[in-house]
Tab-separated table of C-alpha atoms in Angstrom:
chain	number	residue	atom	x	y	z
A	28	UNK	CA	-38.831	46.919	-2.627
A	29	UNK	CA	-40.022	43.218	-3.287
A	30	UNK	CA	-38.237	43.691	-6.826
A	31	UNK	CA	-35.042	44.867	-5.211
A	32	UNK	CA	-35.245	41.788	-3.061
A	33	UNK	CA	-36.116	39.457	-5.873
A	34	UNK	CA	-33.177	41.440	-7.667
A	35	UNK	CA	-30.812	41.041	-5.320
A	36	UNK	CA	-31.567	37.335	-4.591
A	37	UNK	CA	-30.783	36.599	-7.666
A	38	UNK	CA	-28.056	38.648	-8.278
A	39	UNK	CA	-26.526	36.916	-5.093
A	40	UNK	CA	-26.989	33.272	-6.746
A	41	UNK	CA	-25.214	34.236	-9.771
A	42	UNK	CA	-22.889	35.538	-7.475
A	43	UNK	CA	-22.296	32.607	-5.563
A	44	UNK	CA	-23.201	30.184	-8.690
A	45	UNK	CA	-19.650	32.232	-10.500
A	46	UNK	CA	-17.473	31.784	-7.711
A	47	UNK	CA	-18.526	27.875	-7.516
A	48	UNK	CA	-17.708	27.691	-10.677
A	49	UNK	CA	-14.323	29.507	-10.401
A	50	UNK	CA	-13.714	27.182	-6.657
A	51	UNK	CA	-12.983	23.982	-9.173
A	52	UNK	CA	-10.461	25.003	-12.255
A	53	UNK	CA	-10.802	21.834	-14.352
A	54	UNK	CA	-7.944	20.917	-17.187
A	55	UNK	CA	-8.223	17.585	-19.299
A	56	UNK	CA	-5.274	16.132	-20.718
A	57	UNK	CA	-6.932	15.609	-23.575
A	58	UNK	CA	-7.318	19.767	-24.366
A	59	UNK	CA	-3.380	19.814	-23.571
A	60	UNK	CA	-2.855	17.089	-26.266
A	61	UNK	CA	-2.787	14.077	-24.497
A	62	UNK	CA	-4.507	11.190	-27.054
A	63	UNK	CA	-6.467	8.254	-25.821
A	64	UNK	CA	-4.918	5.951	-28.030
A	65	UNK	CA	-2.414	3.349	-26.055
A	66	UNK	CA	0.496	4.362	-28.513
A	67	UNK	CA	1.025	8.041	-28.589
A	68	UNK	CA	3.000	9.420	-25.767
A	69	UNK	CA	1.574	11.513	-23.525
A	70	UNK	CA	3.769	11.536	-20.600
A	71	UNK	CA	3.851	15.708	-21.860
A	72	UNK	CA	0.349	16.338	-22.039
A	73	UNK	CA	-0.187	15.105	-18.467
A	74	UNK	CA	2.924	17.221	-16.953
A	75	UNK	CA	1.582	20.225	-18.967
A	76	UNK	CA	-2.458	19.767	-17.286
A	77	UNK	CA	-0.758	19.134	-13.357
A	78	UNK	CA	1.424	22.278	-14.209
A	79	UNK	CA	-1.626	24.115	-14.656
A	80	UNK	CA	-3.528	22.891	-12.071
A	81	UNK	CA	-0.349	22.936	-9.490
A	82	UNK	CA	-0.225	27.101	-10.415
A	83	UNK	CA	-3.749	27.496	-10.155
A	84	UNK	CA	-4.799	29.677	-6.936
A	85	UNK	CA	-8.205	27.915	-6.809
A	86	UNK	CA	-8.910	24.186	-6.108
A	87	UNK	CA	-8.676	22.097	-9.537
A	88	UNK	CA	-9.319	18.898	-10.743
A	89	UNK	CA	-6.803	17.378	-13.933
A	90	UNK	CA	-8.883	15.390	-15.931
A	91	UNK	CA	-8.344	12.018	-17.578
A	92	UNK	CA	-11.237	10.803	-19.415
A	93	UNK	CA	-12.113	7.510	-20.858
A	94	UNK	CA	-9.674	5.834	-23.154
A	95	UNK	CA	-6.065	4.728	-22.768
A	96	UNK	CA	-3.053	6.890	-22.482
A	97	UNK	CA	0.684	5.684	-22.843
A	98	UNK	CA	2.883	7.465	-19.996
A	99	UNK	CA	6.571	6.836	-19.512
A	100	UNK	CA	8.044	7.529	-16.268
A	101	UNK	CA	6.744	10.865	-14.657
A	102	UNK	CA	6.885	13.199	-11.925
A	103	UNK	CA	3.755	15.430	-10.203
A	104	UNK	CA	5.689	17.284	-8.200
A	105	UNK	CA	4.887	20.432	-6.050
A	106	UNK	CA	4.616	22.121	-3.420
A	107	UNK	CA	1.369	23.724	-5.446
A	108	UNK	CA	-0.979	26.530	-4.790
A	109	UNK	CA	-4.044	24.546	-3.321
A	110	UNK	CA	-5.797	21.555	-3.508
A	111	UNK	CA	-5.771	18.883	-6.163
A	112	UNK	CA	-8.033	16.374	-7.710
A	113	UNK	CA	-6.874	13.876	-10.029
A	114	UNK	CA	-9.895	12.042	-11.315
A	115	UNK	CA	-9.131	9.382	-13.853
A	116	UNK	CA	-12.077	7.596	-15.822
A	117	UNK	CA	-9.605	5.939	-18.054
A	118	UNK	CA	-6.292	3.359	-17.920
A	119	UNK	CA	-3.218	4.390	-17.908
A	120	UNK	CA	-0.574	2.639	-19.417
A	121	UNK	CA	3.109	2.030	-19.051
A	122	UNK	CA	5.401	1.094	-22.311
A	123	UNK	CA	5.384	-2.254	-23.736
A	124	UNK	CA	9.224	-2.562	-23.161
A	125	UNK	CA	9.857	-2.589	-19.998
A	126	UNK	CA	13.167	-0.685	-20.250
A	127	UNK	CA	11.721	2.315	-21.152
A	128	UNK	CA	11.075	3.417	-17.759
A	129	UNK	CA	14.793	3.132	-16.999
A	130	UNK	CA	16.198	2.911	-13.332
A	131	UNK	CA	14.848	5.579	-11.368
A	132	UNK	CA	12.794	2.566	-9.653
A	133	UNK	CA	8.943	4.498	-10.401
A	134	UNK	CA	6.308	5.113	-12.894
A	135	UNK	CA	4.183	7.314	-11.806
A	136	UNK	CA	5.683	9.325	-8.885
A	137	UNK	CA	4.050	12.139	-6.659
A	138	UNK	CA	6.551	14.503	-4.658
A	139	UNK	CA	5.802	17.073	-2.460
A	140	UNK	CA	2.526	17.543	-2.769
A	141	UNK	CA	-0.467	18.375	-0.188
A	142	UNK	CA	-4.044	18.087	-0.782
A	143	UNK	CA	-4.159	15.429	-3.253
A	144	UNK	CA	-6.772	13.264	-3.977
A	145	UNK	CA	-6.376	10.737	-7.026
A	146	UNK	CA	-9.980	8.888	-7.463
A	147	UNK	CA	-10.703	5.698	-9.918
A	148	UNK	CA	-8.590	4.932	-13.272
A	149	UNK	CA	-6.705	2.177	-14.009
A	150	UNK	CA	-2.493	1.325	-13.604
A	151	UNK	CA	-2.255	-1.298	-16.398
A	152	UNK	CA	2.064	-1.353	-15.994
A	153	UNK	CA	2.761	-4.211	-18.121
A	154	UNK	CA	5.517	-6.023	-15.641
A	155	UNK	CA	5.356	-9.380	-17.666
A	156	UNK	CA	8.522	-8.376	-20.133
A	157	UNK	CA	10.460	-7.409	-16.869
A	158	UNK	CA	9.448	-10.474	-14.247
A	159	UNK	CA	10.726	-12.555	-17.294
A	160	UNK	CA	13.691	-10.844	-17.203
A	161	UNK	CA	14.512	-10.997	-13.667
A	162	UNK	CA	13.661	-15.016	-14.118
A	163	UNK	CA	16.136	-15.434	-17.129
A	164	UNK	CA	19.310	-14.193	-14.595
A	165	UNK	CA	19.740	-11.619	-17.155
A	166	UNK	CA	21.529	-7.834	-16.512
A	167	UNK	CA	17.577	-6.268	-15.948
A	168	UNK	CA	16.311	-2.628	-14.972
A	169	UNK	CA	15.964	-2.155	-11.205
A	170	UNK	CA	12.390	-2.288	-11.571
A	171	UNK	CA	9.260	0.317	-11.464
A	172	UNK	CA	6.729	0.897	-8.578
A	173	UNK	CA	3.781	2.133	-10.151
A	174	UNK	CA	2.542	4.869	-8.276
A	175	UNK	CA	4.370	6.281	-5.236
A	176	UNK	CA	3.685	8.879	-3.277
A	177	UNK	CA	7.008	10.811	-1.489
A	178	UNK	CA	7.243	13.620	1.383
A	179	UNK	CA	3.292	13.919	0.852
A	180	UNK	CA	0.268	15.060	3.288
A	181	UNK	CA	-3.351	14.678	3.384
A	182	UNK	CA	-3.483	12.102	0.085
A	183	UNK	CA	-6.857	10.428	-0.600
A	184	UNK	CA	-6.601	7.454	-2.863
A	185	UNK	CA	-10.002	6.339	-3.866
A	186	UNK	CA	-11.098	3.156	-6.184
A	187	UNK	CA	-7.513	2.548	-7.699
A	188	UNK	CA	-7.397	-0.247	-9.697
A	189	UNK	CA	-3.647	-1.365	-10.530
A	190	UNK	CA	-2.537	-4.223	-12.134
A	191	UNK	CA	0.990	-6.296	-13.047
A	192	UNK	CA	3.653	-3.592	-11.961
A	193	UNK	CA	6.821	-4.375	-12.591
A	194	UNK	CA	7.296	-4.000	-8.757
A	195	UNK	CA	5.977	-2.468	-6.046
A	196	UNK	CA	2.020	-1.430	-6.507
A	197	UNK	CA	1.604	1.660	-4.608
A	198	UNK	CA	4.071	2.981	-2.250
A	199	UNK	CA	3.750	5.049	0.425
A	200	UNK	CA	7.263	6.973	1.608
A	201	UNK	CA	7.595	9.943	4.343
A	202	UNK	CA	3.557	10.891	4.711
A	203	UNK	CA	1.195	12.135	6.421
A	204	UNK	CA	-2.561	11.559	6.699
A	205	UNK	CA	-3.494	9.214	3.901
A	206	UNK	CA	-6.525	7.286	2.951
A	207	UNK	CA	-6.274	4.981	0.888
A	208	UNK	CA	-10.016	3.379	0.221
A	209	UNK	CA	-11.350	0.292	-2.534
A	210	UNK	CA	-8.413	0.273	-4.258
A	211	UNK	CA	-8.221	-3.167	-6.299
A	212	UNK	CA	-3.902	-4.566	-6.803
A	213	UNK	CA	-3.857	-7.519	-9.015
A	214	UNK	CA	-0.850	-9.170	-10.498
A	215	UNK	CA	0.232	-13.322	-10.966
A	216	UNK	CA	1.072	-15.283	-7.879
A	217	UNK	CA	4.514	-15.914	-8.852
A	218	UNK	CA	5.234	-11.849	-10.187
A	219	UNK	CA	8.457	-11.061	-7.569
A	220	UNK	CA	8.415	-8.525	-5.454
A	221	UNK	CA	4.794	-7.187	-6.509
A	222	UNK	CA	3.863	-6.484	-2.793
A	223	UNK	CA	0.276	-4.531	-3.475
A	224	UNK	CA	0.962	-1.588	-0.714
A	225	UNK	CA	4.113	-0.723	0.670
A	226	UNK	CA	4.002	1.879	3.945
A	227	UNK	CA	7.282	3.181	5.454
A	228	UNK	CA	8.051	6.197	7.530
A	229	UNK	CA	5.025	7.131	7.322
A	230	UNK	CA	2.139	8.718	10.344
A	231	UNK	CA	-1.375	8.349	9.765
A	232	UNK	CA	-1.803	5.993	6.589
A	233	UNK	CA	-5.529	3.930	6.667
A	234	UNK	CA	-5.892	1.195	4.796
A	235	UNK	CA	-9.649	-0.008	4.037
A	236	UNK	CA	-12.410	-1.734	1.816
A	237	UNK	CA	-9.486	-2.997	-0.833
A	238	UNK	CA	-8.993	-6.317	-2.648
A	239	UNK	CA	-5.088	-7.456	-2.809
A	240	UNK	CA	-3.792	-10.550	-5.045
A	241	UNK	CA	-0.449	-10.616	-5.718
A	242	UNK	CA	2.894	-12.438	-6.001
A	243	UNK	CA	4.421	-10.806	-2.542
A	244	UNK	CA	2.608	-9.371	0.795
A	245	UNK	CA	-0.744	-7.829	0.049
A	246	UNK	CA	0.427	-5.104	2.474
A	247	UNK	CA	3.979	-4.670	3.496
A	248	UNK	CA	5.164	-2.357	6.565
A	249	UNK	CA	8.481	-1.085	6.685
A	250	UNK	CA	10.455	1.091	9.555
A	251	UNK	CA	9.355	4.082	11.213
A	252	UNK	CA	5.889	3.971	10.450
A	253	UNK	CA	2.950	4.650	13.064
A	254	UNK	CA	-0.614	5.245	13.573
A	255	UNK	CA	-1.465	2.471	11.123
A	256	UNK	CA	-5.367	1.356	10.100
A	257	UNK	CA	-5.805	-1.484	8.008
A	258	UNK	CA	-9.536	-2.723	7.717
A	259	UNK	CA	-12.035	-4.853	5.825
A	260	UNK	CA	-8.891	-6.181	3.271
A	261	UNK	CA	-9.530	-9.273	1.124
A	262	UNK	CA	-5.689	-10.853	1.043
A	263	UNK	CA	-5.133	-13.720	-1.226
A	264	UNK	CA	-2.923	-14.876	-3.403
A	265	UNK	CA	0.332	-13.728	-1.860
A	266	UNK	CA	2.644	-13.378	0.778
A	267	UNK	CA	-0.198	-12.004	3.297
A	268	UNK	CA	0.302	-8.777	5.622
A	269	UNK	CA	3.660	-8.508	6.891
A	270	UNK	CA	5.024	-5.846	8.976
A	271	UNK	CA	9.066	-6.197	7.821
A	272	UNK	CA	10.949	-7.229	6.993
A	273	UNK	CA	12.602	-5.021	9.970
A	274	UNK	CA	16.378	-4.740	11.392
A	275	UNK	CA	18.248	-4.516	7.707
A	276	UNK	CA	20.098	-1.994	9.271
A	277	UNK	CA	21.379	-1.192	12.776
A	278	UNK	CA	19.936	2.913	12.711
A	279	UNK	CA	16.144	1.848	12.354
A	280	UNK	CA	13.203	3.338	13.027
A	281	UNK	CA	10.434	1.812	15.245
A	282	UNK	CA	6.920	0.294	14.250
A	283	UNK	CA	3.865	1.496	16.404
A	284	UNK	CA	0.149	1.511	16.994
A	285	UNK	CA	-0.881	-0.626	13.718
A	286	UNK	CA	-3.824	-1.968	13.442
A	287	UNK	CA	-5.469	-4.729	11.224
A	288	UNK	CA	-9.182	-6.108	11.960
A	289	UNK	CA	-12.410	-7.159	9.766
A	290	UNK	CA	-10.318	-8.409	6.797
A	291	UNK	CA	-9.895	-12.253	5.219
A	292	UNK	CA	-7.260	-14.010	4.123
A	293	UNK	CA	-7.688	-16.869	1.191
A	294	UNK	CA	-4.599	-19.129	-0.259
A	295	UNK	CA	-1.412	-16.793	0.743
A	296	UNK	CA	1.479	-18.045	2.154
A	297	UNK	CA	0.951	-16.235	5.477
A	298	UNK	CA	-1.613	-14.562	7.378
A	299	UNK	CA	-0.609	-12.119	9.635
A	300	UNK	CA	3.534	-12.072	9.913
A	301	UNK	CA	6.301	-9.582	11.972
A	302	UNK	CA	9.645	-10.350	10.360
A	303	UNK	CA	12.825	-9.212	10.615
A	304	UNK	CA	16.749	-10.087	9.790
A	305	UNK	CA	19.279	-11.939	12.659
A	306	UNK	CA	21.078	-9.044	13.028
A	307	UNK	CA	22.065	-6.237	15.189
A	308	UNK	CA	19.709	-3.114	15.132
A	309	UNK	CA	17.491	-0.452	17.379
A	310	UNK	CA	14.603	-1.350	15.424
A	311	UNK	CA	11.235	-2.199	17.569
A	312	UNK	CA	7.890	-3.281	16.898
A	313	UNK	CA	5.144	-2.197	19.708
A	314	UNK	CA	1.553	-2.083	20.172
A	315	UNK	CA	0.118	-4.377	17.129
A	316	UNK	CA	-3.347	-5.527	17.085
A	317	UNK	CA	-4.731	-8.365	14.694
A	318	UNK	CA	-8.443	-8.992	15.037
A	319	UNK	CA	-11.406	-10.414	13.603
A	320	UNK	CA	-9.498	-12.206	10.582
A	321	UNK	CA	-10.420	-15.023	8.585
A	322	UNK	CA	-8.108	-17.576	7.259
A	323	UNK	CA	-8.792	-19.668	3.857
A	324	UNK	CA	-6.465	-22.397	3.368
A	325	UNK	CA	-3.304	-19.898	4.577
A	326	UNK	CA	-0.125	-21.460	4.875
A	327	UNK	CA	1.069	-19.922	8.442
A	328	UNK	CA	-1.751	-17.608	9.361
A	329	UNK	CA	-0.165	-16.465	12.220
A	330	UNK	CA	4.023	-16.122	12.544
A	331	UNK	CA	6.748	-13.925	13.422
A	332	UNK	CA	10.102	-14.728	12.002
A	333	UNK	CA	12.978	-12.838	13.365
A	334	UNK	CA	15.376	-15.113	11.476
A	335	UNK	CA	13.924	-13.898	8.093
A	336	UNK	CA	16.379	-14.510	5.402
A	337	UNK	CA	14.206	-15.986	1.900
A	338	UNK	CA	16.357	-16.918	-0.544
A	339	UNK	CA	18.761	-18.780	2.165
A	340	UNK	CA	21.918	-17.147	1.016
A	341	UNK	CA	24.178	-14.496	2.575
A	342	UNK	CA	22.069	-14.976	5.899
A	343	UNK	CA	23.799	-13.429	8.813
A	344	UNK	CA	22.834	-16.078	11.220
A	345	UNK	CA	23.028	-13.391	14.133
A	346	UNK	CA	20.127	-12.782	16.692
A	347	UNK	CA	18.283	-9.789	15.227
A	348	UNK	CA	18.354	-6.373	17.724
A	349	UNK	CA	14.681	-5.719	16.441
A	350	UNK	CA	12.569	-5.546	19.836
A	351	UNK	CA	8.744	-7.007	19.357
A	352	UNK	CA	6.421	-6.379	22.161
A	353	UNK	CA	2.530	-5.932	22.994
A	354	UNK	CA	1.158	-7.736	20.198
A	355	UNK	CA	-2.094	-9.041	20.369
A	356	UNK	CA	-4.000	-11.525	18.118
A	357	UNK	CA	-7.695	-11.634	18.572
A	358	UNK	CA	-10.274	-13.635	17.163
A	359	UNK	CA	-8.409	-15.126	13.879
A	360	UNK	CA	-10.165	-18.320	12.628
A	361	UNK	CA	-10.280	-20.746	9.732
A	362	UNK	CA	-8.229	-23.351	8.392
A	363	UNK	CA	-4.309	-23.606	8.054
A	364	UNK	CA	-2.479	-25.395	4.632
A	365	UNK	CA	0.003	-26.762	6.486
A	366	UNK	CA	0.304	-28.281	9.913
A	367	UNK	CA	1.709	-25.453	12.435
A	368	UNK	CA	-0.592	-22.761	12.212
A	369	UNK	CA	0.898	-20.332	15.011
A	370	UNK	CA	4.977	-20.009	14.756
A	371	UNK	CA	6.686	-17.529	16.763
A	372	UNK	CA	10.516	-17.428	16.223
A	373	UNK	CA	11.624	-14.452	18.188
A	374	UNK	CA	14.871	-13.272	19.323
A	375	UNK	CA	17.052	-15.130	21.474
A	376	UNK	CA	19.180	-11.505	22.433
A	377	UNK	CA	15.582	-9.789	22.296
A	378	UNK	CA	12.720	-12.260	23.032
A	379	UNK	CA	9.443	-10.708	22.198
A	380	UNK	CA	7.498	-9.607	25.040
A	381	UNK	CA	3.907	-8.952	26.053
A	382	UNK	CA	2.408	-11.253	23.139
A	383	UNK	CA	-1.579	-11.698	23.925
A	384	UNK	CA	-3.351	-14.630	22.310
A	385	UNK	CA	-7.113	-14.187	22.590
A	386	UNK	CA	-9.756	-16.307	20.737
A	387	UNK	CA	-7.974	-18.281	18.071
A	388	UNK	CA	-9.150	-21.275	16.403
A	389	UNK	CA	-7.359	-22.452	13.276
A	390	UNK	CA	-8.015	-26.355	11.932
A	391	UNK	CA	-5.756	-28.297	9.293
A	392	UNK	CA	-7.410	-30.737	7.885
A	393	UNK	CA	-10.654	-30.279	9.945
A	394	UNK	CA	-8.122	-31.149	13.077
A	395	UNK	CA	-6.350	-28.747	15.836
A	396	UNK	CA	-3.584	-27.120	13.733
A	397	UNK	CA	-0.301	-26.808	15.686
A	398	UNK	CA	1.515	-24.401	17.593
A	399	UNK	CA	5.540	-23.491	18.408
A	400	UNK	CA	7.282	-21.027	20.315
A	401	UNK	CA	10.821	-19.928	20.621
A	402	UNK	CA	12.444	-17.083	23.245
A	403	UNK	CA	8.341	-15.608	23.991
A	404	UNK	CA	6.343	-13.765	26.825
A	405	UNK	CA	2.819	-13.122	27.127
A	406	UNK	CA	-0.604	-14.515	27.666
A	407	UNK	CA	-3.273	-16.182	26.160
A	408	UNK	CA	-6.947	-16.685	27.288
A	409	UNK	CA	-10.589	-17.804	25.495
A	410	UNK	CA	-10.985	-20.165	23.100
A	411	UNK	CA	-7.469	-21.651	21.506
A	412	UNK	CA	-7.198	-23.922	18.783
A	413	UNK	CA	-4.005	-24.884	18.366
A	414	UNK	CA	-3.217	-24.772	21.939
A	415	UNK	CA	-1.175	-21.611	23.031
A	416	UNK	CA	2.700	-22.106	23.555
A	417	UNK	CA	2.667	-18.442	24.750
C-alpha cells in the first residue's frame, strides 16, 4: 500500500509538473528567425512568434532575448486565446531613416488585446533624423509613437525603458485596467512633442515608480479619461504633468477622479498644469488631487491655463466651455524658476469652481514666490507660501 502511495505521489507530481509546463507555451523570436543583429529586419519574425502565442489555448510568453533587433512599424493585434507575456531582455530598434515607418503615426502598436503583460526591454526609436526634420520646416512624416496600446484591457507594463521616439513615448487609447510600473522615458529637452505617457479615454490606468525626462509633459491627460493613479514619478526635464490640453473640440469627454501624490518635479517648465483651448466645448475637469509633490527649480509649479494656445498663432481668443472644478493641491513645496509660482487663468464663461489650496510653500529665490488668480472659487487653509488668491 505504502508503494502505491509513494507511486501515486509521484505519479501526481509529474502530473502536475507536465501540465505546469504545458500552462506557459514559450516562443523566441529568435527560433522564428528573428536575428539579434541591429540590421536585419525582423519586423516578420516577431509577427510570426505573437501569431503563435495569440493561437495558443494555454498562457504563453514571446520571447526576446538579449541583443538588438531592427523592427519597422508593427501590429500585435488580437483578440487572442489567453493570456500573454511579452518579456524582452533585449533593445529594440526602429530604422535609422526615419521615413521608414511611414504615416500611420506608431511603431510598435498593440490592438485588441486582453491579458497582456510586456516586462523590461528597451525602445531605442531613433527620433533625431525626424525632430531635425520637423526643425528644418521641411514636408516630414507625421511622426511615430513608439508603443501604443488601443481598445486594450488588463495591460501590465513593467520596467520599460524607452528612449528618443520620434513622438509620443507610450500611449495609452480606449483601455481598461492598466499598470504601468518603473518604466524609464528619456529623450532631449528640446525633442517636440515627446510627451513620455499619453492617457486618453481611458478607465483605470496607474501610473507609478517611473522616471520621465523629456522635451514635452512627462505625463499628458487627454479627454474622457477616469479613475487615474499617478504615484512616486520623478518629472524633469519637460513640460511637467498636464491634464490637456482639453476643449479642442466642442463634443468632449470629461476628466475625473485623477490622482497624483509622492512624486518630484526637477527643472520642467511646469509642475502640475490643467489646460485647455478658449473655446466653446462640454468638456469638464472634476475631482483632481495633487499631493505631496516636490518642486526643483520648476518654472510654474502650479497653473491652470484655460487660454492655452503655444505657438501664439491661430488662437481663438474665445472663453473655453471646458468646466474645472474640485481640485485640490496639497502639500506641494520647493522652489519656483520664475517669480509667480501659483497661476490660475480660468474661464471667464466657466470660472473654475471648488479649487482647495492646502499646505503650499513654494520660494523663488529663497523669497515668497507669487500668486494670481483670474475668474476662481474655492478655499485655501494651512501653511501658504505664496499667499492664496483663491
Amino acid at each position: 500500500m505504502a508503494n502505491f502511495a509513494v507511486s501515486f505521489v509521484a505519479l501526481f507530481l509529474f502530473y502536475i509538473l507536465q501540465q505546469s509546463k504545458a500552462a506557459s507555451a514559450s516562443f523566441n523570436v529568435v527560433t522564428f528567425g528573428a536575428k539579434p543583429d541591429g540590421k536585419t529586419d525582423s519586423t516578420l519574425p516577431f509577427l510570426k512568434a505573437w501569431s503563435a502565442a495569440c493561437s495558443s489555448a494555454s498562457p504563453s510568453i514571446v520571447y526576446v532575448p538579449r541583443g538588438s533587433y531592427l523592427l519597422k512599424a508593427i501590429v500585435f493585434s488580437g483578440p487572442c486565446k489567453n493570456k500573454i507575456t511579452v518579456q524582452i531582455d533585449g533593445t529594440l530598434v526602429a530604422p535609422t531613416d526615419y521615413r521608414a515607418l511611414g504615416n500611420s503615426g506608431y511603431w510598435i502598436l498593440f490592438i485588441e488585446v486582453n491579458r497582456v503583460s510586456v516586462f523590461g526591454g528597451t525602445l531605442d526609436a531613433r527620433g533625431a533624423g525626424f525632430w531635425a526634420c520637423r526643425k528644418s520646416g521641411l514636408n516630414c512624416p507625421v511622426g511615430a509613437r513608439s508603443i501604443t496600446f488601443n481598445w486594450a484591457n488588463d495591460i501590465l507594463i513593467s520596467g520599460l525603458t524607452s528612449i528618443n521616439s520620434q513622438s509620443m513615448h507610450l500611449v495609452i487609447n480606449s483601455c481598461n485596467n492598466v499598470l504601468i510600473r518603473n518604466v524609464r522615458v528619456t529623450a532631449p529637452a528640446l525633442s517636440p512633442n515627446t510627451d513620455g505617457i499619453h492617457v486618453q479615454v481611458s478607465t483605470g490606468v496607474t501610473i507609478t515608480g517611473s522616471t520621465i525626462q523629456t522635451g514635452d509633459d512627462c505625463i499628458s491627460i487627454g479627454p474622457s479619461t477616469k479613475n487615474m493613479l499617478m504615484s512616486s514619478i520623478k518629472c524633469g526635464p519637460g513640460h511637467g504633468i498636464s491634464i490637456g490640453s482639453l476643449g479642442n473640440s466642442v463634443n468632449e469627454g470629461g476628466v475625473e477622479n485623477i490622482t497624483l501624490t509622492n512624486s518630484i518635479f526637477s527643472g520642467s517648465d511646469n509642475g502640475v498644469r490643467i489646460k485647455s483651448w478658449a473655446r466653446p466645448s462640454n468638456g469638464f475637469v472634476s475631482n483632481v488631487v495633487f499631493q505631496n509633490l516636490i518642486m526643483n527649480n520648476v518654472k510654474n509649479p502650479i497653473i491652470i491655463d484655460q487660454n492655452y494656445c503655444p505657438t501664439n498663432q491661430g488662437c481663438p481668443h474665445q472663453s473655453s466651455g471646458v468646466k474645472i472644478s474640485q481640485v485640490t493641491f496639497r502639500n506641494i513645496q520647493g522652489t519656483s524658476a520664475t517669480p509667480e509660482a501659483v497661476k490660475f487663468d480660468c474661464s471667464s464663461s466657466n470660472p473654475c469652481s471648488g479649487i482647495r489650496l492646502q499646505d503650499i510653500k513654494l520660494t523663488y529665490m529663497n523669497k515668497a514666490a507669487t500668486s494670481s488668480c483670474k475668474n476662481i472659487g474655492g478655499t485655501s487653509s494651512g501653511v501658504l507660501m505664496p499667499s492664496s488668491c483663491v
